[in-house]
GROMACS .gro file of C-alpha atoms in nm:
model
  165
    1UNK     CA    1 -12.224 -10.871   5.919
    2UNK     CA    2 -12.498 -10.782   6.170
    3UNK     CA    3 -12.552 -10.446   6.038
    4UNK     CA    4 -12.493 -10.516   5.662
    5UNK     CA    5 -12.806 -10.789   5.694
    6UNK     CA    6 -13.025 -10.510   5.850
    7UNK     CA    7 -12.914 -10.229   5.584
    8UNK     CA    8 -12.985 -10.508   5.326
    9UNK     CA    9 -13.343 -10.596   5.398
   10UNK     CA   10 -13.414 -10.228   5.496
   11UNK     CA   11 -13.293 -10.147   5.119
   12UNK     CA   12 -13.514 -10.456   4.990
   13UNK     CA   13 -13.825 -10.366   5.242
   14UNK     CA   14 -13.730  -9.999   5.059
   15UNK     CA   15 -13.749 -10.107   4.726
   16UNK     CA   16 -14.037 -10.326   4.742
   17UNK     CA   17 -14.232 -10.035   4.879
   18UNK     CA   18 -14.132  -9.787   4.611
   19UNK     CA   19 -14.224 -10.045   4.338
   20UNK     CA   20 -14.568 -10.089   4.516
   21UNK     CA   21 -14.654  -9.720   4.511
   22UNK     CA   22 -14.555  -9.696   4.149
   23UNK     CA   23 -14.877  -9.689   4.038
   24UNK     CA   24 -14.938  -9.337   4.256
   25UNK     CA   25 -14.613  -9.187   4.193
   26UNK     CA   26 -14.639  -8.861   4.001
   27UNK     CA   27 -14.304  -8.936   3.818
   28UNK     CA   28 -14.384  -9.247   3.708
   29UNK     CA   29 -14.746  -9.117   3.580
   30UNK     CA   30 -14.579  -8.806   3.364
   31UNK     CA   31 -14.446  -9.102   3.133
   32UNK     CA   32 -14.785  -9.215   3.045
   33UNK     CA   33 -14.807  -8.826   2.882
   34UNK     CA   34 -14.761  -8.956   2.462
   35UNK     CA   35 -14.495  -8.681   2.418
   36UNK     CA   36 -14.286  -8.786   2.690
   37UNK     CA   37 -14.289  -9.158   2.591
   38UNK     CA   38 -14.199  -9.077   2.271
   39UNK     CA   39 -13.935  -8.924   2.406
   40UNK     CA   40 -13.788  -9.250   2.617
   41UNK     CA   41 -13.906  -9.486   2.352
   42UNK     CA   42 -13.663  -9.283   2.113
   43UNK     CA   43 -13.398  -9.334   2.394
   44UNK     CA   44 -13.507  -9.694   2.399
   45UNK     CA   45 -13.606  -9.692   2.721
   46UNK     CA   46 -13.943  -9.664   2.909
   47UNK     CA   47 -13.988  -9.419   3.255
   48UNK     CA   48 -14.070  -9.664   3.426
   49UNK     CA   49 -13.709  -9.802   3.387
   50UNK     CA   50 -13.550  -9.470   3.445
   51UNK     CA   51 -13.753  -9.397   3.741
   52UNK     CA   52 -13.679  -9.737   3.904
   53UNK     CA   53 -13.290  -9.670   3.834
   54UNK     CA   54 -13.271  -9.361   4.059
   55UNK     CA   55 -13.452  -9.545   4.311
   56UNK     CA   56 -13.302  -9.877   4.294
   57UNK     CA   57 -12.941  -9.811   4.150
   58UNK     CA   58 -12.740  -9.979   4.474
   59UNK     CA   59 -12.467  -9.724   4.463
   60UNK     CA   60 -12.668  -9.399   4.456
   61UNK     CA   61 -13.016  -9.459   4.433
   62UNK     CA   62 -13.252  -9.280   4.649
   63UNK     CA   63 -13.309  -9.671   4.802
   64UNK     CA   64 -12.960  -9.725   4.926
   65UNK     CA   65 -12.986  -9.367   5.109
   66UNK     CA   66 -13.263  -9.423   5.278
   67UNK     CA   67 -13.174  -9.802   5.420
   68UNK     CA   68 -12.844  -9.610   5.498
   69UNK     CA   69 -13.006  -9.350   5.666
   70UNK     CA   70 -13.245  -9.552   5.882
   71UNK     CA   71 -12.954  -9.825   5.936
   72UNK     CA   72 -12.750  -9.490   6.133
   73UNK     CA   73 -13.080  -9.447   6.296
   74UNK     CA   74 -13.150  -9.744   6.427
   75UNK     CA   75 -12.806  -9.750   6.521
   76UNK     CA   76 -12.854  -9.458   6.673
   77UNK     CA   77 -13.132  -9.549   6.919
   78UNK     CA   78 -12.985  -9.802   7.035
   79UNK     CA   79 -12.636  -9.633   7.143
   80UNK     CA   80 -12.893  -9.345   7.306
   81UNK     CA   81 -13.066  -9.548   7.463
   82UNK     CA   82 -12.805  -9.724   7.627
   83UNK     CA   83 -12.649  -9.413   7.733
   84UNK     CA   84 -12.973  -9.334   7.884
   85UNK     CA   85 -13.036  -9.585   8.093
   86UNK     CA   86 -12.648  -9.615   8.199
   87UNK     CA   87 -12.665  -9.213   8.277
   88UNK     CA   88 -12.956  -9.289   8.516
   89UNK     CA   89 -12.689  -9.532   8.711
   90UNK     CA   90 -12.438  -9.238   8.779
   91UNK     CA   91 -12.431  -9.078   9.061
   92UNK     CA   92 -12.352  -8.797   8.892
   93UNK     CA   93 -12.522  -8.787   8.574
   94UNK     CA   94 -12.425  -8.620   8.287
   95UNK     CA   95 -12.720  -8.299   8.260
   96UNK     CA   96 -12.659  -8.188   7.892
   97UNK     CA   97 -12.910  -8.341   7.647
   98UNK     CA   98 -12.714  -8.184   7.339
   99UNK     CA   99 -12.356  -8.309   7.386
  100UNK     CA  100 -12.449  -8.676   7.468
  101UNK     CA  101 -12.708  -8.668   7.149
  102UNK     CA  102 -12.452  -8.546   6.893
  103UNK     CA  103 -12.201  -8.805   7.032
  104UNK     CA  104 -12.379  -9.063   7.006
  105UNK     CA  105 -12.532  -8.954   6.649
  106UNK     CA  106 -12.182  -8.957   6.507
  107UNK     CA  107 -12.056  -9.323   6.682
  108UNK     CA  108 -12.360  -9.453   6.535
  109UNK     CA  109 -12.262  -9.322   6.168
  110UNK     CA  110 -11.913  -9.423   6.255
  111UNK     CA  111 -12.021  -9.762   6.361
  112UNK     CA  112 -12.200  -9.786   6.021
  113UNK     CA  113 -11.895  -9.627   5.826
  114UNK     CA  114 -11.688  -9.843   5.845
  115UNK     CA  115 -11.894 -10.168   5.960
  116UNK     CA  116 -12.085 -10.143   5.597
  117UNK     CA  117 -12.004  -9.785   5.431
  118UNK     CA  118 -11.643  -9.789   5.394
  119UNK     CA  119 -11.499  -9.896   5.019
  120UNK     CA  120 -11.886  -9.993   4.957
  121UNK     CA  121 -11.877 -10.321   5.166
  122UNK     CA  122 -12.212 -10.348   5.179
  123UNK     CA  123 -12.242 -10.391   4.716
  124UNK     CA  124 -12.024 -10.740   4.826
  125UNK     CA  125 -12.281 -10.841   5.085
  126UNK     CA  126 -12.544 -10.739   4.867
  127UNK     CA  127 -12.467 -10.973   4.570
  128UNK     CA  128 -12.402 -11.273   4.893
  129UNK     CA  129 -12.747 -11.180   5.033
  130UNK     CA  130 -12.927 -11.168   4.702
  131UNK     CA  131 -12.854 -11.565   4.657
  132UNK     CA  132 -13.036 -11.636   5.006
  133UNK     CA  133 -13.313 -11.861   4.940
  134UNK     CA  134 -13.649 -11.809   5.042
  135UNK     CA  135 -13.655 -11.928   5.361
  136UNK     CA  136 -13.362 -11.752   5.486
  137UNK     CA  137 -13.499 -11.406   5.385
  138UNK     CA  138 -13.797 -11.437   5.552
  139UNK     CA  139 -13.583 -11.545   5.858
  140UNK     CA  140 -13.334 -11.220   5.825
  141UNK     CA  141 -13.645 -10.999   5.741
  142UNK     CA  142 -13.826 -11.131   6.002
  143UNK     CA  143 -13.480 -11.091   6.245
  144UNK     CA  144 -13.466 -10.709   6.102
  145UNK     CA  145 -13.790 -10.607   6.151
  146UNK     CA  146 -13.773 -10.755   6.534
  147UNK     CA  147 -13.438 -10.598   6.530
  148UNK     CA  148 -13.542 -10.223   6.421
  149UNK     CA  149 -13.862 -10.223   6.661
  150UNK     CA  150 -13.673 -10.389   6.930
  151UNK     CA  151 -13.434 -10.037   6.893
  152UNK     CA  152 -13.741  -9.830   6.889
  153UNK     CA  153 -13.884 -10.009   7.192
  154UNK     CA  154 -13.493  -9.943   7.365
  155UNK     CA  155 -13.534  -9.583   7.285
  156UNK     CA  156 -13.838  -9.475   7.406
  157UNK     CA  157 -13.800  -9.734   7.693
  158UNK     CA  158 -13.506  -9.506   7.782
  159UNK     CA  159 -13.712  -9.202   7.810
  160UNK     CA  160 -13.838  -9.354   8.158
  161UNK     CA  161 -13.442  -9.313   8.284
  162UNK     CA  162 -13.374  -8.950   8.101
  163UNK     CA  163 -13.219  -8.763   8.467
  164UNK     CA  164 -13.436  -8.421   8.514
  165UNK     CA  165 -13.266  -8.106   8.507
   0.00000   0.00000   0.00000
């Protein structure tokens, strides 16, 4: 459930930004053109609404992909991390910096699979999440946002431990 709350507010933290920079968006400016809004207003629908769809649609919009991209990531500097700081332990430390980076980029998307991927867990959580009350989203946004830079800190923390070749 961990995860799911992080990919949640990262996809609201997401959204809230694209909505934001709506008013500089170069999509969302072409429907202000009188032929084009015409053209949705025929469809009876505005730009604005289409545009916000492909962004915000929570099975494929461009939203969901990027708090499920940065959700792997995040995942993924942690497990790196880790690994870095462990390797540094060894006596014999593992040398290769490709191997140990590709392994632990896919167990972080596996983690994530099937954690909040798999069957589209994450839509149930969503619609749970969505009833939280104030309160408790500032206290899981706040816990995210600690949570993602605390990775980031992890990461390049680890860089201190990276064995020389």
């Amino acid at each position: 459930m961990l995860f799911n709350i992080i990919h949640y507010c990262i996809y609201v933290a997401d959204s809230k930004r694209h909505i934001f920079f709506n008013k500089l968006n170069p999509f969302v400016l072409i429907g202000r053109i009188p032929a084009v809004k015409k053209k949705f207003e025929e469809q009876g629908t505005t730009h604005l609404e289409v545009t916000n769809k492909i962004w915000e649609d929570k099975r494929y919009g461009f939203s969901i992909m990027i708090s499920g991209a940065g959700l792997v990531i995040v995942l993924f500097f942690i497990i790196m991390g880790v690994f870095d700081i462990l390797n540094s332990i060894f006596k014999h430390p593992i040398k290769s910096s490709e191997s140990p980076f590709l392994i632990c980029a896919i167990v972080a998307y596996i983690i994530c699979h099937f954690t909040v991927f798999k069957d589209d867990k994450y839509l149930n959580y969503f619609r749970q999440f969505s009833k939280w009350t104030k309160r408790q989203k500032w206290k899981y946004g706040l816990f995210s946002f600690v949570f993602v830079v605390g990775s980031f800190a992890l990461f390049f923390y680890s860089f201190k431990f990276i064995t020389k070749f």
